Amino acid sequence: MNVDEQVSNYYNLLLKRNAGEPEFHQAVSEVLDSLKIVLAKDPHYADYGLIQRLCEPERQLIFRVPWVDDKGQVHVNRGFRVQFNSALGPYKGGLRFHPSVNLGIIKFLGFEQIFKNSLTGLPIGGGKGGSDFDPKGRTDGEIMRFCQSFMTELHRHIGEYRDVPAGDIGVGAREIGYLFGQYRRLANQHESGVLTGKGLTWGGSLVRTEATGYGCVYLTNEMMKAHGEDLEGQRVIVSGSGNVAVYAMQKAQELGAIVIGFSDSSGWVSTPKGVNMEKLREIKEQRRERVAVYADEVEGATFHSEGTIWSLAADVALPCATQNELNAEQAAMLADNGVRFVAEGANMPSTADAIEIFRERGIHFAPGKAANAGGVATSALEMQQNASRDSWTFEYTDARLQQIMSKIFKNIDKTAREYGHEGDYVIGANIAGFKKVADAMLAQGVI
Ligand code: NDP
């Protein structure tokens, strides 16, 4: 059987065994495409059922999360934790609270996390979790009771050497606080290393809040330099306005770029003169309001509830909201409007067809598993600080983040070249991330 047939067989079996999980299929399909190239050169990576084991989570937990709202009404949500692969270290990956969450979404995120965590060069395995709970419009008390109920089950399955969750969509500093409080109460010990993204006075790390956005911009700048450009004076579109997007905008502007638009699920704002970061952070982080409010309060900014942010003319695009937010038609729009670089702050924001368009139109493209790895890398730095009962300065931690992002870019660039696909950072990231995990799995036997 040739490599193509071998990989198609794995994939067809996976489709059958994981029906109704299109995002998981999409994530696996992209990685398997890259692995065909590895297997043609190094066939031993198919030995000992390695590929099948890699695509099957080590453990999948689904649990009931009952909670009581402010009016005394009972709600029942579903909680998930997928512990995908621990060959390199304890499972590590965020928790997402969003009504769209289901097992397939958590599996796609957990699968991506394996390769991303491997690319950081730090000893962390891959996992992901969350719930279909919708935090929008909920009071502080409701959020707290939900987090406490969620942790009441999850606490049995996590630990600093077992599984270390963090935030993701809908889970920020406030939620991590409530989750950690309940864990500490149930475990009857102050185990800092069990969660990352903690508050600075109780085990958190400086730069963790900024890390995913900053890291995405550091990697973007490295990619641009490799092609004779940098961010100075460039027009940048950033989708979303959550944790990743806000700090991507901030760092891009610090490096001399002009952020000409951002968005949320209600629409997008065009900001031809750049973004007033202080104002945006006040609206999003303190007042927790929608992006339309920014346009109401800042001169020169306009809100659009129709159309797409991807129609803006720009040089660089950073999708930082959610999966499959950028399709083929929009990718073509970006190319037509002058975009030359795209880096994914979010997980899998570009559809497979959009990535094909980037390839065809010569857009330099950094996939999420490389471009947004700065968040989890800094989480691993938080774990290091917790283990040594230490806390590092902002400058030192930021310098470590920059080094990590620069190493990731060099690694994916070199790997793409080695395997004959120079400049294809999707292939570079998939292969470089895969080989480290695969070597560990082969060394550790069939488990
Ligand atoms: P936040 O919850 O802080 O922000 C999410 C942003 O995306 C909000 O502006 C939100 O708008 C928008 N958004 C979410 N879902 C949709 C949707 N279905 N349609 C349109 N817009 C949407 O999350 P983060 O910033 O933490 O995460 C953003 C992305 O980055 C995710 O893909 C996440 O997995 C990825 N990521 C996050 C990391 C982190 O450290 N936080 C690390 C690595 C990746 P609205 O408020 O209207 O919902």
CSV table of N, CA and C in Angstrom, one decimal, residues 5-150:
chain,number,residue,atom,x,y,z
A,5,GLU,N,-2.6,5.9,0.0
A,5,GLU,CA,-3.6,5.0,0.4
A,5,GLU,C,-3.7,4.7,1.9
A,6,GLN,N,-2.5,4.6,2.4
A,6,GLN,CA,-2.4,4.3,3.9
A,6,GLN,C,-3.0,5.4,4.7
A,7,VAL,N,-2.7,6.7,4.3
A,7,VAL,CA,-3.2,7.8,5.1
A,7,VAL,C,-4.7,7.9,4.8
A,8,SER,N,-5.2,7.7,3.6
A,8,SER,CA,-6.6,7.8,3.3
A,8,SER,C,-7.4,6.7,4.1
A,9,ASN,N,-6.8,5.6,4.3
A,9,ASN,CA,-7.5,4.5,5.1
A,9,ASN,C,-7.6,5.0,6.5
A,10,TYR,N,-6.5,5.6,7.1
A,10,TYR,CA,-6.6,6.1,8.5
A,10,TYR,C,-7.8,7.1,8.6
A,11,TYR,N,-7.8,8.0,7.6
A,11,TYR,CA,-8.7,9.1,7.6
A,11,TYR,C,-10.2,8.6,7.5
A,12,ASN,N,-10.4,7.7,6.6
A,12,ASN,CA,-11.8,7.2,6.4
A,12,ASN,C,-12.3,6.5,7.7
A,13,LEU,N,-11.4,5.8,8.4
A,13,LEU,CA,-11.7,5.1,9.6
A,13,LEU,C,-12.0,6.2,10.7
A,14,LEU,N,-11.2,7.2,10.7
A,14,LEU,CA,-11.5,8.3,11.7
A,14,LEU,C,-12.8,9.0,11.5
A,15,LEU,N,-13.2,9.2,10.2
A,15,LEU,CA,-14.5,9.8,9.9
A,15,LEU,C,-15.6,8.9,10.4
A,16,LYS,N,-15.5,7.6,10.2
A,16,LYS,CA,-16.5,6.7,10.7
A,16,LYS,C,-16.6,6.7,12.2
A,17,ARG,N,-15.5,6.7,12.9
A,17,ARG,CA,-15.5,6.6,14.3
A,17,ARG,C,-15.8,7.9,15.1
A,18,ASN,N,-15.7,9.0,14.3
A,18,ASN,CA,-15.9,10.3,14.9
A,18,ASN,C,-16.9,11.1,14.1
A,19,ALA,N,-18.1,10.5,13.9
A,19,ALA,CA,-19.1,11.1,13.0
A,19,ALA,C,-19.6,12.4,13.6
A,20,GLY,N,-20.0,13.3,12.8
A,20,GLY,CA,-20.6,14.6,13.3
A,20,GLY,C,-19.7,15.5,13.9
A,21,GLU,N,-18.4,15.4,13.6
A,21,GLU,CA,-17.4,16.3,14.3
A,21,GLU,C,-16.6,17.0,13.2
A,22,PRO,N,-17.2,17.9,12.4
A,22,PRO,CA,-16.5,18.4,11.2
A,22,PRO,C,-15.2,19.2,11.5
A,23,GLU,N,-15.2,19.9,12.6
A,23,GLU,CA,-14.0,20.7,13.0
A,23,GLU,C,-12.9,19.8,13.3
A,24,PHE,N,-13.2,18.7,14.0
A,24,PHE,CA,-12.1,17.7,14.3
A,24,PHE,C,-11.6,17.1,13.0
A,25,HIS,N,-12.5,16.7,12.1
A,25,HIS,CA,-12.1,16.2,10.8
A,25,HIS,C,-11.2,17.1,10.0
A,26,GLN,N,-11.6,18.4,10.0
A,26,GLN,CA,-10.8,19.5,9.3
A,26,GLN,C,-9.4,19.6,9.9
A,27,ALA,N,-9.3,19.5,11.2
A,27,ALA,CA,-7.9,19.7,11.8
A,27,ALA,C,-7.1,18.5,11.5
A,28,VAL,N,-7.7,17.3,11.6
A,28,VAL,CA,-6.9,16.0,11.4
A,28,VAL,C,-6.5,16.0,9.9
A,29,SER,N,-7.4,16.3,9.0
A,29,SER,CA,-7.1,16.2,7.6
A,29,SER,C,-5.9,17.1,7.2
A,30,GLU,N,-5.9,18.3,7.7
A,30,GLU,CA,-4.7,19.2,7.4
A,30,GLU,C,-3.4,18.5,7.9
A,31,VAL,N,-3.4,18.0,9.1
A,31,VAL,CA,-2.2,17.4,9.6
A,31,VAL,C,-1.8,16.2,8.8
A,32,LEU,N,-2.8,15.3,8.5
A,32,LEU,CA,-2.5,14.1,7.7
A,32,LEU,C,-1.9,14.4,6.4
A,33,ASP,N,-2.4,15.5,5.7
A,33,ASP,CA,-1.9,15.9,4.4
A,33,ASP,C,-0.4,16.1,4.5
A,34,SER,N,0.0,16.8,5.6
A,34,SER,CA,1.4,17.1,5.8
A,34,SER,C,2.2,15.8,6.1
A,35,LEU,N,1.6,14.9,6.9
A,35,LEU,CA,2.3,13.7,7.3
A,35,LEU,C,2.6,12.8,6.1
A,36,LYS,N,1.8,12.9,5.0
A,36,LYS,CA,2.1,12.1,3.8
A,36,LYS,C,3.5,12.4,3.4
A,37,ILE,N,3.9,13.7,3.5
A,37,ILE,CA,5.3,14.1,3.1
A,37,ILE,C,6.3,13.4,4.0
A,38,VAL,N,6.0,13.4,5.3
A,38,VAL,CA,7.0,12.8,6.3
A,38,VAL,C,7.0,11.3,6.0
A,39,LEU,N,5.9,10.6,5.9
A,39,LEU,CA,5.9,9.2,5.7
A,39,LEU,C,6.6,8.7,4.5
A,40,ALA,N,6.5,9.5,3.4
A,40,ALA,CA,7.2,9.2,2.2
A,40,ALA,C,8.7,9.1,2.4
A,41,LYS,N,9.2,10.0,3.3
A,41,LYS,CA,10.7,10.1,3.6
A,41,LYS,C,11.1,9.2,4.8
A,42,ASP,N,10.2,9.2,5.8
A,42,ASP,CA,10.6,8.4,7.0
A,42,ASP,C,9.4,7.4,7.3
A,43,PRO,N,9.3,6.3,6.6
A,43,PRO,CA,8.1,5.4,6.8
A,43,PRO,C,8.0,4.9,8.2
A,44,HIS,N,9.1,4.9,9.0
A,44,HIS,CA,9.0,4.3,10.4
A,44,HIS,C,8.0,5.0,11.2
A,45,TYR,N,7.6,6.3,10.8
A,45,TYR,CA,6.6,7.0,11.6
A,45,TYR,C,5.2,6.4,11.6
A,46,ALA,N,5.0,5.4,10.7
A,46,ALA,CA,3.7,4.7,10.6
A,46,ALA,C,3.8,3.4,11.5
A,47,ASP,N,4.9,3.1,12.0
A,47,ASP,CA,5.0,1.9,12.8
A,47,ASP,C,4.2,2.0,14.1
A,48,TYR,N,4.0,0.8,14.7
A,48,TYR,CA,3.3,0.7,16.0
A,48,TYR,C,2.1,1.5,16.1
A,49,GLY,N,1.3,1.6,15.0
A,49,GLY,CA,0.0,2.2,15.1
A,49,GLY,C,0.1,3.7,15.5
A,50,LEU,N,1.3,4.3,15.2
A,50,LEU,CA,1.5,5.7,15.7
A,50,LEU,C,0.5,6.7,15.3
A,51,ILE,N,0.1,6.6,14.0
A,51,ILE,CA,-0.8,7.7,13.5
A,51,ILE,C,-2.2,7.5,14.1
A,52,GLN,N,-2.6,6.2,14.2
A,52,GLN,CA,-4.0,6.0,14.8
A,52,GLN,C,-4.0,6.4,16.2
A,53,ARG,N,-2.9,6.1,17.0
A,53,ARG,CA,-2.8,6.5,18.4
A,53,ARG,C,-2.8,8.0,18.5
A,54,LEU,N,-2.1,8.7,17.6
A,54,LEU,CA,-2.0,10.1,17.7
A,54,LEU,C,-3.4,10.8,17.5
A,55,CYS,N,-4.2,10.2,16.7
A,55,CYS,CA,-5.5,10.8,16.4
A,55,CYS,C,-6.6,10.3,17.4
A,56,GLU,N,-6.3,9.5,18.3
A,56,GLU,CA,-7.3,9.0,19.3
A,56,GLU,C,-6.9,9.6,20.7
A,57,PRO,N,-7.8,10.4,21.3
A,57,PRO,CA,-7.4,11.0,22.6
A,57,PRO,C,-7.2,10.0,23.6
A,58,GLU,N,-6.2,10.3,24.5
A,58,GLU,CA,-5.9,9.3,25.6
A,58,GLU,C,-7.2,9.2,26.5
A,59,ARG,N,-7.9,10.2,26.7
A,59,ARG,CA,-9.1,10.2,27.6
A,59,ARG,C,-10.0,11.3,27.2
A,60,GLN,N,-11.4,11.0,27.2
A,60,GLN,CA,-12.3,12.1,26.9
A,60,GLN,C,-13.4,12.1,28.0
A,61,LEU,N,-13.5,13.2,28.7
A,61,LEU,CA,-14.4,13.3,29.8
A,61,LEU,C,-15.6,14.2,29.4
A,62,ILE,N,-16.8,13.8,29.7
A,62,ILE,CA,-18.0,14.6,29.5
A,62,ILE,C,-18.8,14.5,30.8
A,63,PHE,N,-19.2,15.7,31.3
A,63,PHE,CA,-19.9,15.7,32.6
A,63,PHE,C,-21.0,16.7,32.7
A,64,ARG,N,-21.9,16.5,33.6
A,64,ARG,CA,-23.0,17.4,33.8
A,64,ARG,C,-22.6,18.6,34.7
A,65,VAL,N,-23.0,19.8,34.3
A,65,VAL,CA,-22.7,21.0,35.1
A,65,VAL,C,-24.0,21.7,35.5
A,66,PRO,N,-24.6,21.3,36.6
A,66,PRO,CA,-25.9,22.0,37.0
A,66,PRO,C,-25.5,23.3,37.8
A,67,TRP,N,-26.3,24.3,37.6
A,67,TRP,CA,-26.1,25.5,38.4
A,67,TRP,C,-27.4,26.3,38.5
A,68,VAL,N,-27.4,27.2,39.5
A,68,VAL,CA,-28.7,28.0,39.8
A,68,VAL,C,-28.5,29.4,39.4
A,69,ASP,N,-29.4,30.0,38.6
A,69,ASP,CA,-29.2,31.4,38.2
A,69,ASP,C,-29.7,32.4,39.3
A,70,ASP,N,-29.6,33.7,39.1
A,70,ASP,CA,-30.0,34.6,40.2
A,70,ASP,C,-31.5,34.6,40.5
A,71,LYS,N,-32.3,34.0,39.6
A,71,LYS,CA,-33.7,33.9,39.9
A,71,LYS,C,-34.1,32.6,40.5
A,72,GLY,N,-33.1,31.8,40.8
A,72,GLY,CA,-33.4,30.5,41.4
A,72,GLY,C,-33.7,29.4,40.4
A,73,GLN,N,-33.5,29.7,39.1
A,73,GLN,CA,-33.8,28.7,38.1
A,73,GLN,C,-32.6,27.8,37.9
A,74,VAL,N,-32.8,26.5,37.7
A,74,VAL,CA,-31.7,25.5,37.5
A,74,VAL,C,-31.4,25.4,36.0
A,75,HIS,N,-30.1,25.4,35.7
A,75,HIS,CA,-29.7,25.2,34.3
A,75,HIS,C,-28.7,24.0,34.3
A,76,VAL,N,-28.8,23.3,33.2
A,76,VAL,CA,-27.8,22.1,33.1
A,76,VAL,C,-27.0,22.3,31.9
A,77,ASN,N,-25.7,22.5,32.1
A,77,ASN,CA,-24.8,22.6,30.9
A,77,ASN,C,-24.0,21.3,30.8
A,78,ARG,N,-23.2,21.2,29.8
A,78,ARG,CA,-22.3,20.0,29.6
A,78,ARG,C,-20.9,20.5,29.7
A,79,GLY,N,-20.1,19.8,30.4
A,79,GLY,CA,-18.7,20.1,30.6
A,79,GLY,C,-17.8,19.0,29.8
A,80,PHE,N,-16.7,19.5,29.3
A,80,PHE,CA,-15.8,18.6,28.6
A,80,PHE,C,-14.4,18.8,29.0
A,81,ARG,N,-13.6,17.7,29.0
A,81,ARG,CA,-12.1,17.8,29.0
A,81,ARG,C,-11.6,16.7,28.2
A,82,VAL,N,-10.9,17.0,27.1
A,82,VAL,CA,-10.3,16.0,26.3
A,82,VAL,C,-8.8,16.0,26.6
A,83,GLN,N,-8.3,14.9,27.1
A,83,GLN,CA,-6.8,14.7,27.5
A,83,GLN,C,-6.2,14.0,26.3
A,84,PHE,N,-5.7,14.8,25.4
A,84,PHE,CA,-5.4,14.1,24.1
A,84,PHE,C,-4.1,13.4,24.1
A,85,ASN,N,-3.0,14.0,24.5
A,85,ASN,CA,-1.7,13.4,24.4
A,85,ASN,C,-0.7,13.9,25.5
A,86,SER,N,-0.2,13.0,26.3
A,86,SER,CA,0.7,13.4,27.3
A,86,SER,C,2.1,12.9,27.1
A,87,ALA,N,2.5,12.6,25.9
A,87,ALA,CA,3.9,12.0,25.7
A,87,ALA,C,5.0,13.0,26.0
A,88,LEU,N,4.7,14.3,25.9
A,88,LEU,CA,5.8,15.3,26.1
A,88,LEU,C,5.7,16.0,27.5
A,89,GLY,N,4.5,15.8,28.2
A,89,GLY,CA,4.4,16.4,29.5
A,89,GLY,C,2.9,16.4,29.9
A,90,PRO,N,2.5,17.0,31.0
A,90,PRO,CA,1.1,16.9,31.4
A,90,PRO,C,0.2,17.6,30.4
A,91,TYR,N,-1.0,17.1,30.3
A,91,TYR,CA,-1.9,17.7,29.3
A,91,TYR,C,-2.0,19.2,29.6
A,92,LYS,N,-2.0,20.0,28.6
A,92,LYS,CA,-2.1,21.5,28.7
A,92,LYS,C,-2.9,22.1,27.6
A,93,GLY,N,-3.9,22.9,28.0
A,93,GLY,CA,-4.7,23.6,27.0
A,93,GLY,C,-5.9,24.3,27.7
A,94,GLY,N,-6.5,25.2,27.0
A,94,GLY,CA,-7.5,26.1,27.7
A,94,GLY,C,-8.8,25.5,27.9
A,95,LEU,N,-9.7,26.2,28.5
A,95,LEU,CA,-11.1,25.9,28.7
A,95,LEU,C,-11.9,27.0,28.0
A,96,ARG,N,-12.9,26.5,27.2
A,96,ARG,CA,-13.7,27.5,26.4
A,96,ARG,C,-15.1,27.4,26.9
A,97,PHE,N,-15.7,28.6,27.2
A,97,PHE,CA,-17.1,28.7,27.6
A,97,PHE,C,-17.8,29.4,26.5
A,98,HIS,N,-18.6,28.7,25.6
A,98,HIS,CA,-19.3,29.4,24.5
A,98,HIS,C,-20.4,28.4,24.1
A,99,PRO,N,-21.6,28.9,23.7
A,99,PRO,CA,-22.7,28.0,23.4
A,99,PRO,C,-22.4,27.1,22.3
A,100,SER,N,-21.4,27.4,21.4
A,100,SER,CA,-21.1,26.5,20.3
A,100,SER,C,-20.3,25.3,20.7
A,101,VAL,N,-19.8,25.2,21.9
A,101,VAL,CA,-18.9,24.1,22.3
A,101,VAL,C,-19.6,22.8,22.3
A,102,ASN,N,-19.0,21.8,21.7
A,102,ASN,CA,-19.4,20.4,21.7
A,102,ASN,C,-18.2,19.5,21.7
A,103,LEU,N,-18.3,18.2,21.7
A,103,LEU,CA,-17.2,17.3,21.8
A,103,LEU,C,-16.2,17.5,20.6
A,104,GLY,N,-16.8,17.7,19.4
A,104,GLY,CA,-16.0,17.8,18.2
A,104,GLY,C,-15.1,19.0,18.2
A,105,ILE,N,-15.6,20.1,18.7
A,105,ILE,CA,-14.9,21.4,18.8
A,105,ILE,C,-13.7,21.2,19.8
A,106,ILE,N,-14.0,20.6,20.9
A,106,ILE,CA,-13.0,20.4,21.9
A,106,ILE,C,-11.9,19.4,21.4
A,107,LYS,N,-12.3,18.4,20.6
A,107,LYS,CA,-11.3,17.5,20.1
A,107,LYS,C,-10.4,18.2,19.0
A,108,PHE,N,-11.0,19.0,18.2
A,108,PHE,CA,-10.2,19.8,17.2
A,108,PHE,C,-9.2,20.6,18.0
A,109,LEU,N,-9.6,21.3,19.0
A,109,LEU,CA,-8.7,22.2,19.7
A,109,LEU,C,-7.6,21.4,20.5
A,110,GLY,N,-8.0,20.3,21.0
A,110,GLY,CA,-7.1,19.4,21.8
A,110,GLY,C,-6.0,18.8,20.8
A,111,PHE,N,-6.5,18.5,19.6
A,111,PHE,CA,-5.6,17.9,18.6
A,111,PHE,C,-4.6,18.9,18.2
A,112,GLU,N,-5.0,20.1,17.8
A,112,GLU,CA,-4.1,21.2,17.4
A,112,GLU,C,-3.1,21.5,18.5
A,113,GLN,N,-3.6,21.4,19.8
A,113,GLN,CA,-2.8,21.8,20.9
A,113,GLN,C,-1.6,20.9,21.1
A,114,ILE,N,-1.7,19.6,20.6
A,114,ILE,CA,-0.6,18.7,20.8
A,114,ILE,C,0.6,19.2,20.0
A,115,PHE,N,0.4,19.7,18.8
A,115,PHE,CA,1.5,20.1,17.9
A,115,PHE,C,2.0,21.5,18.3
A,116,LYS,N,1.0,22.3,18.7
A,116,LYS,CA,1.4,23.7,19.1
A,116,LYS,C,2.3,23.6,20.3
A,117,ASN,N,1.9,22.8,21.3
A,117,ASN,CA,2.7,22.7,22.5
A,117,ASN,C,4.1,22.1,22.2
A,118,SER,N,4.1,21.1,21.3
A,118,SER,CA,5.4,20.6,20.9
A,118,SER,C,6.3,21.6,20.3
A,119,LEU,N,5.7,22.5,19.5
A,119,LEU,CA,6.5,23.6,18.8
A,119,LEU,C,7.1,24.5,19.8
A,120,THR,N,6.5,24.7,21.0
A,120,THR,CA,7.0,25.7,21.9
A,120,THR,C,8.4,25.2,22.5
A,121,GLY,N,8.7,23.9,22.3
A,121,GLY,CA,9.9,23.4,22.8
A,121,GLY,C,9.9,23.1,24.3
A,122,LEU,N,8.7,23.3,25.0
A,122,LEU,CA,8.6,23.1,26.4
A,122,LEU,C,7.9,21.8,26.7
A,123,PRO,N,8.1,21.2,27.9
A,123,PRO,CA,7.5,19.9,28.2
A,123,PRO,C,6.0,19.9,28.5
A,124,ILE,N,5.2,20.1,27.6
A,124,ILE,CA,3.7,20.1,27.8
A,124,ILE,C,3.0,19.2,26.7
A,125,GLY,N,2.1,18.4,27.2
A,125,GLY,CA,1.2,17.6,26.3
A,125,GLY,C,0.0,18.4,25.9
A,126,GLY,N,-0.9,17.8,25.2
A,126,GLY,CA,-2.0,18.5,24.6
A,126,GLY,C,-3.4,18.1,25.2
A,127,GLY,N,-4.2,19.1,25.5
A,127,GLY,CA,-5.5,18.9,26.0
A,127,GLY,C,-6.4,20.1,25.8
A,128,LYS,N,-7.7,20.0,26.0
A,128,LYS,CA,-8.6,21.1,25.9
A,128,LYS,C,-9.9,20.8,26.6
A,129,GLY,N,-10.6,21.8,27.0
A,129,GLY,CA,-11.9,21.5,27.6
A,129,GLY,C,-12.8,22.7,27.5
A,130,GLY,N,-13.9,22.6,28.2
A,130,GLY,CA,-14.9,23.8,28.2
A,130,GLY,C,-16.3,23.3,28.4
A,131,SER,N,-17.2,24.2,28.0
A,131,SER,CA,-18.6,23.9,28.2
A,131,SER,C,-19.4,24.8,27.3
A,132,ASP,N,-20.7,24.3,27.0
A,132,ASP,CA,-21.6,25.0,26.2
A,132,ASP,C,-22.3,26.1,26.9
A,133,PHE,N,-21.8,26.5,28.1
A,133,PHE,CA,-22.3,27.6,28.9
A,133,PHE,C,-22.1,28.9,28.2
A,134,ASP,N,-23.1,29.8,28.2
A,134,ASP,CA,-23.0,31.1,27.5
A,134,ASP,C,-22.8,32.2,28.6
A,135,PRO,N,-21.6,32.7,28.7
A,135,PRO,CA,-21.4,33.7,29.8
A,135,PRO,C,-22.0,35.1,29.5
A,136,LYS,N,-22.4,35.3,28.2
A,136,LYS,CA,-22.9,36.7,27.8
A,136,LYS,C,-24.2,37.0,28.6
A,137,GLY,N,-24.2,38.2,29.3
A,137,GLY,CA,-25.4,38.6,30.0
A,137,GLY,C,-25.5,38.0,31.4
A,138,ARG,N,-24.6,37.2,31.8
A,138,ARG,CA,-24.7,36.6,33.1
A,138,ARG,C,-24.0,37.5,34.1
A,139,THR,N,-24.6,37.5,35.4
A,139,THR,CA,-24.0,38.3,36.4
A,139,THR,C,-22.7,37.6,37.0
A,140,ASP,N,-22.0,38.4,37.7
A,140,ASP,CA,-20.8,37.8,38.4
A,140,ASP,C,-21.1,36.6,39.2
A,141,GLY,N,-22.2,36.7,40.0
A,141,GLY,CA,-22.6,35.6,40.9
A,141,GLY,C,-22.9,34.4,40.1
A,142,GLU,N,-23.6,34.5,38.9
A,142,GLU,CA,-23.9,33.4,38.1
A,142,GLU,C,-22.7,32.7,37.5
A,143,ILE,N,-21.7,33.6,37.1
A,143,ILE,CA,-20.5,33.1,36.5
A,143,ILE,C,-19.7,32.3,37.6
A,144,MET,N,-19.7,32.9,38.8
A,144,MET,CA,-19.0,32.2,39.9
A,144,MET,C,-19.7,30.8,40.2
A,145,ARG,N,-21.0,30.8,40.3
A,145,ARG,CA,-21.6,29.5,40.6
A,145,ARG,C,-21.4,28.5,39.5
A,146,PHE,N,-21.4,29.0,38.3
A,146,PHE,CA,-21.2,28.0,37.2
A,146,PHE,C,-19.7,27.5,37.3
A,147,CYS,N,-18.8,28.4,37.5
A,147,CYS,CA,-17.3,27.9,37.5
A,147,CYS,C,-17.2,26.9,38.7
A,148,GLN,N,-17.8,27.2,39.8
A,148,GLN,CA,-17.7,26.3,41.0
A,148,GLN,C,-18.3,24.9,40.7
A,149,SER,N,-19.4,24.9,40.0
A,149,SER,CA,-20.0,23.6,39.6
A,149,SER,C,-19.1,22.9,38.6
A,150,PHE,N,-18.6,23.6,37.6
A,150,PHE,CA,-17.7,23.0,36.6
A,150,PHE,C,-16.5,22.4,37.3
